[in-house]
């Protein structure tokens, strides 16, 4: 978050760095200046204009309303508020125009959803998306630092804490987040539910399989999309090429396609391997890759904050 704030030259008069009690008092260097970490109550009492939350869901459920009460606009990275009908789920390139002065708690979508809807939104507008079948290949950074350590330990043959139920080194786990009652994981159901909410269309059918792989640079997705009307691949490529935040990398015979090693550290969503699905009418396949910590999290959140500032909604 701090890296992205600095890179984008985010406009601010005052910056508060806030964390749980055990980190209060720590010093953090940001842009050449030292900041002392403060606690949540202290931050609420300072009544900030915008609060960027990147804590767990339970912290967010408890504290976002306290900030909202004092007039702060909270942009929340957790899953706590995403499906609350009274809260907006925002990907700025798609639906920031929904934001109004009364929106005090704004939800940032899940990383795997953000990169997928970035490619689906222009297609939905032009052709209507009827059905999506997505399989993900997700970076261990989505789980957090302990997963990065697990992979490092396993690759060096060192014993250590395991956050996954199985080794992740040289493995693929069809298991991201917890299982829900229907047998799908929470990650898979986020792709289903959040896509409908962001594209504002409950008729879009989405089915997902989310897989964790031993990769750090970003999430990849194989996406099969059935459209409501005929298309040409050239038109789809042009449409996506002209979509803000999307980069088409699709020269199959030149071995040019998106990969996490290229997406890492970048803010765009990369799309390639576009092919007509020859088994189903009006259907195509594509491969979507993005840095899950960037457009999937920090960048999207900070873009929302920039929108609020730009439109003076704070
Ligand atoms: C993962 N998508 O890769 C998750 C991480 O709901 O914000 C982010 C979880 C969330 O495991």
PDB file of C-alpha atoms and ligand atoms in Angstrom:
ATOM      1  CA  UNK A   1       0.000   0.000   0.000  1.00  0.00           C
ATOM      2  CA  UNK A   2       2.728   2.449   1.023  1.00  0.00           C
ATOM      3  CA  UNK A   3       4.769   1.608  -2.054  1.00  0.00           C
ATOM      4  CA  UNK A   4       1.785   2.259  -4.321  1.00  0.00           C
ATOM      5  CA  UNK A   5       0.854   5.502  -2.487  1.00  0.00           C
ATOM      6  CA  UNK A   6       4.384   6.771  -3.043  1.00  0.00           C
ATOM      7  CA  UNK A   7       4.648   5.637  -6.658  1.00  0.00           C
ATOM      8  CA  UNK A   8       1.359   7.277  -7.593  1.00  0.00           C
ATOM      9  CA  UNK A   9       2.273  10.456  -5.778  1.00  0.00           C
ATOM     10  CA  UNK A  10      -0.935  10.186  -3.787  1.00  0.00           C
ATOM     11  CA  UNK A  11      -2.026  13.632  -2.556  1.00  0.00           C
ATOM     12  CA  UNK A  12      -2.190  13.925   1.249  1.00  0.00           C
ATOM     13  CA  UNK A  13      -1.657  16.570   3.936  1.00  0.00           C
ATOM     14  CA  UNK A  14      -1.216  14.138   6.773  1.00  0.00           C
ATOM     15  CA  UNK A  15      -0.571  10.410   6.918  1.00  0.00           C
ATOM     16  CA  UNK A  16      -1.437   8.161   9.855  1.00  0.00           C
ATOM     17  CA  UNK A  17       0.015   4.673   9.981  1.00  0.00           C
ATOM     18  CA  UNK A  18      -2.282   2.514  12.062  1.00  0.00           C
ATOM     19  CA  UNK A  19      -1.937  -1.027  13.361  1.00  0.00           C
ATOM     20  CA  UNK A  20      -2.894  -3.338  16.200  1.00  0.00           C
ATOM     21  CA  UNK A  21      -1.624  -2.684  19.742  1.00  0.00           C
ATOM     22  CA  UNK A  22       1.445  -4.877  19.365  1.00  0.00           C
ATOM     23  CA  UNK A  23       2.841  -2.622  16.640  1.00  0.00           C
ATOM     24  CA  UNK A  24       1.945   0.721  18.245  1.00  0.00           C
ATOM     25  CA  UNK A  25       5.041   2.870  18.692  1.00  0.00           C
ATOM     26  CA  UNK A  26       7.033   1.188  15.916  1.00  0.00           C
ATOM     27  CA  UNK A  27       8.730   3.566  13.483  1.00  0.00           C
ATOM     28  CA  UNK A  28       8.179   3.277   9.750  1.00  0.00           C
ATOM     29  CA  UNK A  29      10.025   5.203   7.075  1.00  0.00           C
ATOM     30  CA  UNK A  30       7.750   6.544   4.363  1.00  0.00           C
ATOM     31  CA  UNK A  31       9.114   8.766   1.628  1.00  0.00           C
ATOM     32  CA  UNK A  32      12.095   9.783   3.716  1.00  0.00           C
ATOM     33  CA  UNK A  33      10.095  10.657   6.833  1.00  0.00           C
ATOM     34  CA  UNK A  34       9.729   8.560   9.987  1.00  0.00           C
ATOM     35  CA  UNK A  35       6.197   7.843  11.215  1.00  0.00           C
ATOM     36  CA  UNK A  36       5.228   6.294  14.547  1.00  0.00           C
ATOM     37  CA  UNK A  37       2.530   3.660  14.259  1.00  0.00           C
ATOM     38  CA  UNK A  38      -0.600   4.584  16.225  1.00  0.00           C
ATOM     39  CA  UNK A  39      -3.529   2.473  17.465  1.00  0.00           C
ATOM     40  CA  UNK A  40      -7.044   2.322  16.040  1.00  0.00           C
ATOM     41  CA  UNK A  41      -8.789   4.402  18.773  1.00  0.00           C
ATOM     42  CA  UNK A  42      -6.189   7.136  18.397  1.00  0.00           C
ATOM     43  CA  UNK A  43      -6.705   7.111  14.606  1.00  0.00           C
ATOM     44  CA  UNK A  44     -10.515   7.381  14.962  1.00  0.00           C
ATOM     45  CA  UNK A  45     -10.079  10.318  17.329  1.00  0.00           C
ATOM     46  CA  UNK A  46      -8.064  12.112  14.639  1.00  0.00           C
ATOM     47  CA  UNK A  47     -11.013  11.895  12.275  1.00  0.00           C
ATOM     48  CA  UNK A  48      -9.168  11.215   8.984  1.00  0.00           C
ATOM     49  CA  UNK A  49     -10.848  11.897   5.621  1.00  0.00           C
ATOM     50  CA  UNK A  50      -9.997   8.503   4.177  1.00  0.00           C
ATOM     51  CA  UNK A  51      -8.969   5.246   5.835  1.00  0.00           C
ATOM     52  CA  UNK A  52      -7.446   2.456   3.779  1.00  0.00           C
ATOM     53  CA  UNK A  53      -8.041  -0.836   5.580  1.00  0.00           C
ATOM     54  CA  UNK A  54      -5.895  -3.874   4.964  1.00  0.00           C
ATOM     55  CA  UNK A  55      -6.646  -5.909   8.054  1.00  0.00           C
ATOM     56  CA  UNK A  56      -8.663  -9.078   8.479  1.00  0.00           C
ATOM     57  CA  UNK A  57     -12.436  -9.251   8.155  1.00  0.00           C
ATOM     58  CA  UNK A  58     -13.108  -9.195  11.906  1.00  0.00           C
ATOM     59  CA  UNK A  59     -11.000  -6.050  12.454  1.00  0.00           C
ATOM     60  CA  UNK A  60     -12.829  -4.456   9.597  1.00  0.00           C
ATOM     61  CA  UNK A  61     -16.271  -5.433  10.893  1.00  0.00           C
ATOM     62  CA  UNK A  62     -15.442  -3.918  14.270  1.00  0.00           C
ATOM     63  CA  UNK A  63     -13.539  -0.804  13.239  1.00  0.00           C
ATOM     64  CA  UNK A  64     -14.803   0.346   9.841  1.00  0.00           C
ATOM     65  CA  UNK A  65     -18.147   1.485  11.363  1.00  0.00           C
ATOM     66  CA  UNK A  66     -16.278   3.420  14.084  1.00  0.00           C
ATOM     67  CA  UNK A  67     -14.348   5.363  11.438  1.00  0.00           C
ATOM     68  CA  UNK A  68     -17.499   5.787   9.340  1.00  0.00           C
ATOM     69  CA  UNK A  69     -19.291   7.271  12.357  1.00  0.00           C
ATOM     70  CA  UNK A  70     -16.788  10.111  12.611  1.00  0.00           C
ATOM     71  CA  UNK A  71     -17.170  10.842   8.896  1.00  0.00           C
ATOM     72  CA  UNK A  72     -14.169   8.925   7.501  1.00  0.00           C
ATOM     73  CA  UNK A  73     -14.517   7.169   4.142  1.00  0.00           C
ATOM     74  CA  UNK A  74     -13.260   3.636   4.665  1.00  0.00           C
ATOM     75  CA  UNK A  75     -11.964   1.624   1.720  1.00  0.00           C
ATOM     76  CA  UNK A  76     -11.779  -1.945   2.887  1.00  0.00           C
ATOM     77  CA  UNK A  77      -9.633  -4.690   1.416  1.00  0.00           C
ATOM     78  CA  UNK A  78     -11.176  -7.563   3.374  1.00  0.00           C
ATOM     79  CA  UNK A  79     -14.162  -9.667   2.377  1.00  0.00           C
ATOM     80  CA  UNK A  80     -16.205  -8.315   5.324  1.00  0.00           C
ATOM     81  CA  UNK A  81     -18.458  -5.853   3.476  1.00  0.00           C
ATOM     82  CA  UNK A  82     -18.314  -6.989  -0.151  1.00  0.00           C
ATOM     83  CA  UNK A  83     -21.640  -8.734  -0.359  1.00  0.00           C
ATOM     84  CA  UNK A  84     -23.480  -6.375   2.016  1.00  0.00           C
ATOM     85  CA  UNK A  85     -26.237  -4.952  -0.217  1.00  0.00           C
ATOM     86  CA  UNK A  86     -25.805  -1.518   1.378  1.00  0.00           C
ATOM     87  CA  UNK A  87     -22.088  -1.360   0.467  1.00  0.00           C
ATOM     88  CA  UNK A  88     -20.597  -0.784  -2.976  1.00  0.00           C
ATOM     89  CA  UNK A  89     -18.023  -3.134  -4.458  1.00  0.00           C
ATOM     90  CA  UNK A  90     -15.795  -1.049  -6.654  1.00  0.00           C
ATOM     91  CA  UNK A  91     -13.343  -1.564  -9.500  1.00  0.00           C
ATOM     92  CA  UNK A  92     -12.722   2.059 -10.525  1.00  0.00           C
ATOM     93  CA  UNK A  93     -12.461   1.431 -14.285  1.00  0.00           C
ATOM     94  CA  UNK A  94     -15.851  -0.310 -14.174  1.00  0.00           C
ATOM     95  CA  UNK A  95     -18.174   1.214 -11.602  1.00  0.00           C
ATOM     96  CA  UNK A  96     -16.581   4.072  -9.632  1.00  0.00           C
ATOM     97  CA  UNK A  97     -19.378   6.313 -10.896  1.00  0.00           C
ATOM     98  CA  UNK A  98     -21.707   4.552  -8.421  1.00  0.00           C
ATOM     99  CA  UNK A  99     -19.905   6.240  -5.520  1.00  0.00           C
ATOM    100  CA  UNK A 100     -21.745   8.983  -3.671  1.00  0.00           C
ATOM    101  CA  UNK A 101     -21.145  11.211  -0.673  1.00  0.00           C
ATOM    102  CA  UNK A 102     -23.104   8.883   1.616  1.00  0.00           C
ATOM    103  CA  UNK A 103     -20.843   5.890   0.954  1.00  0.00           C
ATOM    104  CA  UNK A 104     -18.811   5.654   4.128  1.00  0.00           C
ATOM    105  CA  UNK A 105     -17.613   2.055   3.809  1.00  0.00           C
ATOM    106  CA  UNK A 106     -16.530   1.017   0.308  1.00  0.00           C
ATOM    107  CA  UNK A 107     -15.488  -2.553  -0.468  1.00  0.00           C
ATOM    108  CA  UNK A 108     -12.491  -3.565  -2.568  1.00  0.00           C
ATOM    109  CA  UNK A 109     -13.146  -6.869  -4.398  1.00  0.00           C
ATOM    110  CA  UNK A 110     -11.136 -10.061  -4.132  1.00  0.00           C
ATOM    111  CA  UNK A 111      -7.967 -10.139  -6.265  1.00  0.00           C
ATOM    112  CA  UNK A 112      -9.007 -13.005  -8.524  1.00  0.00           C
ATOM    113  CA  UNK A 113     -12.352 -11.292  -9.193  1.00  0.00           C
ATOM    114  CA  UNK A 114     -10.812  -7.912 -10.017  1.00  0.00           C
ATOM    115  CA  UNK A 115      -8.565  -9.197 -12.797  1.00  0.00           C
ATOM    116  CA  UNK A 116     -11.377 -11.260 -14.317  1.00  0.00           C
ATOM    117  CA  UNK A 117     -14.006  -8.504 -14.329  1.00  0.00           C
ATOM    118  CA  UNK A 118     -11.514  -6.060 -15.829  1.00  0.00           C
ATOM    119  CA  UNK A 119     -11.623  -8.214 -18.973  1.00  0.00           C
ATOM    120  CA  UNK A 120     -15.293  -9.195 -18.717  1.00  0.00           C
ATOM    121  CA  UNK A 121     -16.754  -5.702 -18.227  1.00  0.00           C
ATOM    122  CA  UNK A 122     -16.160  -4.357 -21.770  1.00  0.00           C
ATOM    123  CA  UNK A 123     -17.319  -7.690 -23.243  1.00  0.00           C
ATOM    124  CA  UNK A 124     -20.466  -7.617 -21.132  1.00  0.00           C
ATOM    125  CA  UNK A 125     -21.248  -4.091 -22.264  1.00  0.00           C
ATOM    126  CA  UNK A 126     -20.858  -4.911 -25.960  1.00  0.00           C
ATOM    127  CA  UNK A 127     -22.023  -8.536 -26.280  1.00  0.00           C
ATOM    128  CA  UNK A 128     -23.579  -9.507 -22.947  1.00  0.00           C
ATOM    129  CA  UNK A 129     -21.762 -12.187 -20.953  1.00  0.00           C
ATOM    130  CA  UNK A 130     -23.980 -15.229 -20.449  1.00  0.00           C
ATOM    131  CA  UNK A 131     -21.722 -17.770 -18.780  1.00  0.00           C
ATOM    132  CA  UNK A 132     -18.172 -17.892 -17.422  1.00  0.00           C
ATOM    133  CA  UNK A 133     -16.117 -20.974 -16.542  1.00  0.00           C
ATOM    134  CA  UNK A 134     -12.948 -19.955 -14.717  1.00  0.00           C
ATOM    135  CA  UNK A 135     -10.020 -21.952 -13.341  1.00  0.00           C
ATOM    136  CA  UNK A 136      -7.433 -20.027 -11.361  1.00  0.00           C
ATOM    137  CA  UNK A 137      -3.722 -20.594 -10.795  1.00  0.00           C
ATOM    138  CA  UNK A 138      -3.114 -18.447  -7.735  1.00  0.00           C
ATOM    139  CA  UNK A 139       0.053 -17.024  -6.252  1.00  0.00           C
ATOM    140  CA  UNK A 140       0.968 -17.980  -2.695  1.00  0.00           C
ATOM    141  CA  UNK A 141       1.221 -14.258  -1.849  1.00  0.00           C
ATOM    142  CA  UNK A 142      -2.601 -14.308  -1.754  1.00  0.00           C
ATOM    143  CA  UNK A 143      -2.329 -16.373   1.409  1.00  0.00           C
ATOM    144  CA  UNK A 144       0.257 -14.097   3.006  1.00  0.00           C
ATOM    145  CA  UNK A 145       3.816 -14.008   4.226  1.00  0.00           C
ATOM    146  CA  UNK A 146       3.606 -17.357   6.020  1.00  0.00           C
ATOM    147  CA  UNK A 147       2.839 -19.098   2.741  1.00  0.00           C
ATOM    148  CA  UNK A 148       5.826 -17.423   1.107  1.00  0.00           C
ATOM    149  CA  UNK A 149       7.918 -18.759   3.991  1.00  0.00           C
ATOM    150  CA  UNK A 150       6.428 -22.255   3.623  1.00  0.00           C
ATOM    151  CA  UNK A 151       7.408 -22.371  -0.054  1.00  0.00           C
ATOM    152  CA  UNK A 152      10.892 -21.028   0.700  1.00  0.00           C
ATOM    153  CA  UNK A 153      11.411 -23.636   3.432  1.00  0.00           C
ATOM    154  CA  UNK A 154      10.133 -26.489   1.273  1.00  0.00           C
ATOM    155  CA  UNK A 155      12.238 -25.488  -1.706  1.00  0.00           C
ATOM    156  CA  UNK A 156      15.341 -25.487   0.538  1.00  0.00           C
ATOM    157  CA  UNK A 157      14.325 -28.705   2.311  1.00  0.00           C
ATOM    158  CA  UNK A 158      14.057 -26.870   5.640  1.00  0.00           C
ATOM    159  CA  UNK A 159      11.421 -27.807   8.301  1.00  0.00           C
ATOM    160  CA  UNK A 160       8.990 -25.020   9.192  1.00  0.00           C
ATOM    161  CA  UNK A 161       5.422 -23.933   9.815  1.00  0.00           C
ATOM    162  CA  UNK A 162       2.880 -25.110   7.221  1.00  0.00           C
ATOM    163  CA  UNK A 163      -0.052 -22.854   6.396  1.00  0.00           C
ATOM    164  CA  UNK A 164      -1.395 -25.193   3.724  1.00  0.00           C
ATOM    165  CA  UNK A 165      -2.569 -28.712   4.536  1.00  0.00           C
ATOM    166  CA  UNK A 166       0.002 -30.103   2.060  1.00  0.00           C
ATOM    167  CA  UNK A 167       3.357 -29.036   0.632  1.00  0.00           C
ATOM    168  CA  UNK A 168       3.055 -26.247  -1.932  1.00  0.00           C
ATOM    169  CA  UNK A 169       6.520 -26.739  -3.473  1.00  0.00           C
ATOM    170  CA  UNK A 170       6.198 -28.819  -6.661  1.00  0.00           C
ATOM    171  CA  UNK A 171       2.468 -29.083  -6.000  1.00  0.00           C
ATOM    172  CA  UNK A 172      -0.931 -27.629  -6.980  1.00  0.00           C
ATOM    173  CA  UNK A 173      -3.657 -27.383  -4.331  1.00  0.00           C
ATOM    174  CA  UNK A 174      -7.262 -27.228  -5.575  1.00  0.00           C
ATOM    175  CA  UNK A 175      -8.067 -25.451  -2.354  1.00  0.00           C
ATOM    176  CA  UNK A 176      -7.984 -21.649  -1.867  1.00  0.00           C
ATOM    177  CA  UNK A 177      -9.598 -20.455   1.372  1.00  0.00           C
ATOM    178  CA  UNK A 178     -12.118 -22.584   3.284  1.00  0.00           C
ATOM    179  CA  UNK A 179     -14.767 -24.911   1.862  1.00  0.00           C
ATOM    180  CA  UNK A 180     -18.386 -23.798   1.878  1.00  0.00           C
ATOM    181  CA  UNK A 181     -21.376 -26.115   2.339  1.00  0.00           C
ATOM    182  CA  UNK A 182     -21.858 -26.553  -1.426  1.00  0.00           C
ATOM    183  CA  UNK A 183     -18.368 -28.055  -1.803  1.00  0.00           C
ATOM    184  CA  UNK A 184     -16.923 -24.963  -3.473  1.00  0.00           C
ATOM    185  CA  UNK A 185     -14.257 -22.907  -1.700  1.00  0.00           C
ATOM    186  CA  UNK A 186     -14.930 -19.404  -0.448  1.00  0.00           C
ATOM    187  CA  UNK A 187     -12.471 -18.139  -3.098  1.00  0.00           C
ATOM    188  CA  UNK A 188     -14.508 -19.838  -5.841  1.00  0.00           C
ATOM    189  CA  UNK A 189     -17.749 -18.398  -4.522  1.00  0.00           C
ATOM    190  CA  UNK A 190     -16.179 -14.916  -4.368  1.00  0.00           C
ATOM    191  CA  UNK A 191     -15.597 -15.199  -8.122  1.00  0.00           C
ATOM    192  CA  UNK A 192     -19.251 -16.154  -8.588  1.00  0.00           C
ATOM    193  CA  UNK A 193     -20.901 -13.609  -6.286  1.00  0.00           C
ATOM    194  CA  UNK A 194     -18.609 -10.610  -6.687  1.00  0.00           C
ATOM    195  CA  UNK A 195     -18.659 -10.790 -10.494  1.00  0.00           C
ATOM    196  CA  UNK A 196     -22.456 -10.511 -10.557  1.00  0.00           C
ATOM    197  CA  UNK A 197     -22.400  -7.601  -8.123  1.00  0.00           C
ATOM    198  CA  UNK A 198     -19.685  -5.621  -9.939  1.00  0.00           C
ATOM    199  CA  UNK A 199     -21.192  -6.175 -13.388  1.00  0.00           C
ATOM    200  CA  UNK A 200     -24.649  -5.516 -11.903  1.00  0.00           C
ATOM    201  CA  UNK A 201     -26.167  -8.577 -13.513  1.00  0.00           C
ATOM    202  CA  UNK A 202     -27.437 -11.538 -11.532  1.00  0.00           C
ATOM    203  CA  UNK A 203     -28.137 -13.482 -14.717  1.00  0.00           C
ATOM    204  CA  UNK A 204     -24.452 -14.053 -15.519  1.00  0.00           C
ATOM    205  CA  UNK A 205     -23.660 -17.684 -14.750  1.00  0.00           C
ATOM    206  CA  UNK A 206     -20.209 -18.165 -13.214  1.00  0.00           C
ATOM    207  CA  UNK A 207     -18.584 -21.403 -12.127  1.00  0.00           C
ATOM    208  CA  UNK A 208     -15.070 -21.556 -10.715  1.00  0.00           C
ATOM    209  CA  UNK A 209     -12.225 -23.817  -9.637  1.00  0.00           C
ATOM    210  CA  UNK A 210      -9.500 -22.039  -7.661  1.00  0.00           C
ATOM    211  CA  UNK A 211      -6.058 -23.608  -7.442  1.00  0.00           C
ATOM    212  CA  UNK A 212      -2.993 -22.530  -5.476  1.00  0.00           C
ATOM    213  CA  UNK A 213       0.320 -22.995  -7.266  1.00  0.00           C
ATOM    214  CA  UNK A 214       3.923 -22.340  -6.171  1.00  0.00           C
ATOM    215  CA  UNK A 215       4.219 -18.950  -7.850  1.00  0.00           C
ATOM    216  CA  UNK A 216       4.782 -15.470  -6.370  1.00  0.00           C
ATOM    217  CA  UNK A 217       4.287 -12.919  -9.171  1.00  0.00           C
ATOM    218  CA  UNK A 218       0.536 -12.920  -9.659  1.00  0.00           C
ATOM    219  CA  UNK A 219      -2.642 -14.869 -10.233  1.00  0.00           C
ATOM    220  CA  UNK A 220      -3.410 -16.491 -13.612  1.00  0.00           C
ATOM    221  CA  UNK A 221      -6.847 -17.483 -14.848  1.00  0.00           C
ATOM    222  CA  UNK A 222      -8.109 -19.632 -17.673  1.00  0.00           C
ATOM    223  CA  UNK A 223     -11.487 -18.170 -18.560  1.00  0.00           C
ATOM    224  CA  UNK A 224     -14.129 -19.561 -20.921  1.00  0.00           C
ATOM    225  CA  UNK A 225     -16.727 -16.919 -21.780  1.00  0.00           C
ATOM    226  CA  UNK A 226     -20.051 -17.427 -23.535  1.00  0.00           C
ATOM    227  CA  UNK A 227     -21.359 -14.217 -25.042  1.00  0.00           C
ATOM    228  CA  UNK A 228     -24.892 -13.214 -25.964  1.00  0.00           C
ATOM    229  CA  UNK A 229     -24.095 -12.439 -29.597  1.00  0.00           C
ATOM    230  CA  UNK A 230     -21.545 -13.306 -32.311  1.00  0.00           C
ATOM    231  CA  UNK A 231     -18.077 -11.730 -32.176  1.00  0.00           C
ATOM    232  CA  UNK A 232     -14.804 -11.758 -34.030  1.00  0.00           C
ATOM    233  CA  UNK A 233     -11.540 -12.306 -32.166  1.00  0.00           C
ATOM    234  CA  UNK A 234     -10.127  -9.183 -33.835  1.00  0.00           C
ATOM    235  CA  UNK A 235     -12.969  -7.086 -32.384  1.00  0.00           C
ATOM    236  CA  UNK A 236     -12.492  -8.573 -28.930  1.00  0.00           C
ATOM    237  CA  UNK A 237      -8.750  -7.860 -29.057  1.00  0.00           C
ATOM    238  CA  UNK A 238      -9.378  -4.292 -30.166  1.00  0.00           C
ATOM    239  CA  UNK A 239     -11.997  -3.787 -27.464  1.00  0.00           C
ATOM    240  CA  UNK A 240      -9.649  -5.041 -24.742  1.00  0.00           C
ATOM    241  CA  UNK A 241      -6.725  -3.112 -26.202  1.00  0.00           C
ATOM    242  CA  UNK A 242      -8.794   0.042 -25.790  1.00  0.00           C
ATOM    243  CA  UNK A 243      -9.799  -0.813 -22.221  1.00  0.00           C
ATOM    244  CA  UNK A 244      -8.152   1.319 -19.580  1.00  0.00           C
ATOM    245  CA  UNK A 245      -6.061  -0.867 -17.261  1.00  0.00           C
ATOM    246  CA  UNK A 246      -5.964  -3.869 -19.626  1.00  0.00           C
ATOM    247  CA  UNK A 247      -2.980  -4.832 -21.775  1.00  0.00           C
ATOM    248  CA  UNK A 248      -3.419  -7.395 -24.527  1.00  0.00           C
ATOM    249  CA  UNK A 249      -0.408  -9.679 -24.924  1.00  0.00           C
ATOM    250  CA  UNK A 250      -1.566 -12.076 -27.542  1.00  0.00           C
ATOM    251  CA  UNK A 251       0.839 -13.159 -30.198  1.00  0.00           C
ATOM    252  CA  UNK A 252       0.610 -16.895 -29.791  1.00  0.00           C
ATOM    253  CA  UNK A 253       2.921 -17.870 -32.605  1.00  0.00           C
ATOM    254  CA  UNK A 254       5.531 -15.412 -31.347  1.00  0.00           C
ATOM    255  CA  UNK A 255       5.301 -17.054 -27.887  1.00  0.00           C
ATOM    256  CA  UNK A 256       3.835 -13.874 -26.478  1.00  0.00           C
ATOM    257  CA  UNK A 257       1.299 -14.378 -23.707  1.00  0.00           C
ATOM    258  CA  UNK A 258       0.760 -13.138 -20.150  1.00  0.00           C
ATOM    259  CA  UNK A 259       2.676 -14.764 -17.299  1.00  0.00           C
ATOM    260  CA  UNK A 260       3.163 -13.940 -13.603  1.00  0.00           C
ATOM    261  CA  UNK A 261       6.871 -13.217 -14.139  1.00  0.00           C
ATOM    262  CA  UNK A 262       5.857 -10.312 -16.433  1.00  0.00           C
ATOM    263  CA  UNK A 263       2.878  -9.140 -14.361  1.00  0.00           C
ATOM    264  CA  UNK A 264       4.758  -8.908 -11.060  1.00  0.00           C
ATOM    265  CA  UNK A 265       5.066  -5.301  -9.866  1.00  0.00           C
ATOM    266  CA  UNK A 266       2.761  -3.985 -12.611  1.00  0.00           C
ATOM    267  CA  UNK A 267      -0.673  -2.418 -12.245  1.00  0.00           C
ATOM    268  CA  UNK A 268      -2.296  -3.626 -15.458  1.00  0.00           C
ATOM    269  CA  UNK A 269      -4.310  -6.744 -16.132  1.00  0.00           C
ATOM    270  CA  UNK A 270      -2.759  -8.794 -18.934  1.00  0.00           C
ATOM    271  CA  UNK A 271      -4.924 -10.782 -21.356  1.00  0.00           C
ATOM    272  CA  UNK A 272      -3.848 -13.259 -24.004  1.00  0.00           C
ATOM    273  CA  UNK A 273      -4.277 -16.736 -25.528  1.00  0.00           C
ATOM    274  CA  UNK A 274      -7.573 -15.559 -27.005  1.00  0.00           C
ATOM    275  CA  UNK A 275      -9.218 -18.334 -28.988  1.00  0.00           C
ATOM    276  CA  UNK A 276     -12.656 -19.123 -30.319  1.00  0.00           C
ATOM    277  CA  UNK A 277     -14.167 -22.032 -28.374  1.00  0.00           C
ATOM    278  CA  UNK A 278     -15.025 -24.278 -31.293  1.00  0.00           C
ATOM    279  CA  UNK A 279     -17.341 -26.440 -29.172  1.00  0.00           C
ATOM    280  CA  UNK A 280     -19.889 -23.804 -28.207  1.00  0.00           C
ATOM    281  CA  UNK A 281     -21.655 -20.925 -29.960  1.00  0.00           C
ATOM    282  CA  UNK A 282     -20.459 -17.351 -29.287  1.00  0.00           C
ATOM    283  CA  UNK A 283     -17.815 -18.543 -26.853  1.00  0.00           C
ATOM    284  CA  UNK A 284     -14.137 -17.759 -26.418  1.00  0.00           C
ATOM    285  CA  UNK A 285     -11.212 -18.715 -24.207  1.00  0.00           C
ATOM    286  CA  UNK A 286      -8.676 -16.363 -22.703  1.00  0.00           C
ATOM    287  CA  UNK A 287      -5.840 -16.288 -20.195  1.00  0.00           C
ATOM    288  CA  UNK A 288      -5.773 -13.427 -17.693  1.00  0.00           C
ATOM    289  CA  UNK A 289      -2.832 -12.557 -15.421  1.00  0.00           C
ATOM    290  CA  UNK A 290      -2.346  -9.745 -12.898  1.00  0.00           C
ATOM    291  CA  UNK A 291      -0.235  -8.990  -9.848  1.00  0.00           C
ATOM    292  CA  UNK A 292      -2.675  -9.909  -7.081  1.00  0.00           C
ATOM    293  CA  UNK A 293      -0.993  -7.553  -4.615  1.00  0.00           C
ATOM    294  CA  UNK A 294      -1.227  -4.634  -7.065  1.00  0.00           C
ATOM    295  CA  UNK A 295      -4.394  -4.400  -9.194  1.00  0.00           C
ATOM    296  CA  UNK A 296      -5.821  -7.216  -7.075  1.00  0.00           C
ATOM    297  CA  UNK A 297      -5.381  -5.247  -3.846  1.00  0.00           C
ATOM    298  CA  UNK A 298      -3.304  -2.103  -3.194  1.00  0.00           C
ATOM    299  CA  UNK A 299      -3.624  -0.421  -6.598  1.00  0.00           C
ATOM    300  CA  UNK A 300      -7.380  -0.922  -6.839  1.00  0.00           C
ATOM    301  CA  UNK A 301      -7.865   0.401  -3.283  1.00  0.00           C
ATOM    302  CA  UNK A 302      -5.740   3.464  -3.904  1.00  0.00           C
ATOM    303  CA  UNK A 303      -7.456   4.127  -7.231  1.00  0.00           C
ATOM    304  CA  UNK A 304     -10.745   4.233  -5.273  1.00  0.00           C
ATOM    305  CA  UNK A 305      -9.200   6.747  -2.853  1.00  0.00           C
ATOM    306  CA  UNK A 306      -7.961   8.823  -5.811  1.00  0.00           C
ATOM    307  CA  UNK A 307     -11.476   8.810  -7.268  1.00  0.00           C
ATOM    308  CA  UNK A 308     -12.936  10.056  -3.960  1.00  0.00           C
ATOM    309  CA  UNK A 309     -10.405  12.884  -3.899  1.00  0.00           C
ATOM    310  CA  UNK A 310     -10.925  13.729  -7.553  1.00  0.00           C
ATOM    311  CA  UNK A 311     -14.705  13.916  -7.119  1.00  0.00           C
ATOM    312  CA  UNK A 312     -14.393  15.545  -3.680  1.00  0.00           C
ATOM    313  CA  UNK A 313     -16.391  12.717  -2.088  1.00  0.00           C
ATOM    314  CA  UNK A 314     -14.783  12.935   1.358  1.00  0.00           C
TER     315      UNK A 314
HETATM  316  C1  LIG B   1      -6.061 -15.540  -2.259  1.00  0.00           C
HETATM  317  N1  LIG B   1      -7.756 -14.057  -3.092  1.00  0.00           N
HETATM  318  O1  LIG B   1      -5.345 -15.428  -3.254  1.00  0.00           O
HETATM  319  C2  LIG B   1      -7.102 -14.483  -1.911  1.00  0.00           C
HETATM  320  C3  LIG B   1      -6.465 -13.405  -1.094  1.00  0.00           C
HETATM  321  O2  LIG B   1     -10.830 -12.014   0.074  1.00  0.00           O
HETATM  322  O3  LIG B   1      -9.377 -10.430  -0.062  1.00  0.00           O
HETATM  323  C4  LIG B   1      -7.395 -12.249  -0.770  1.00  0.00           C
HETATM  324  C5  LIG B   1      -8.548 -12.649   0.108  1.00  0.00           C
HETATM  325  C6  LIG B   1      -9.653 -11.626   0.033  1.00  0.00           C
HETATM  326  O4  LIG B   1      -5.975 -16.457  -1.473  1.00  0.00           O
END
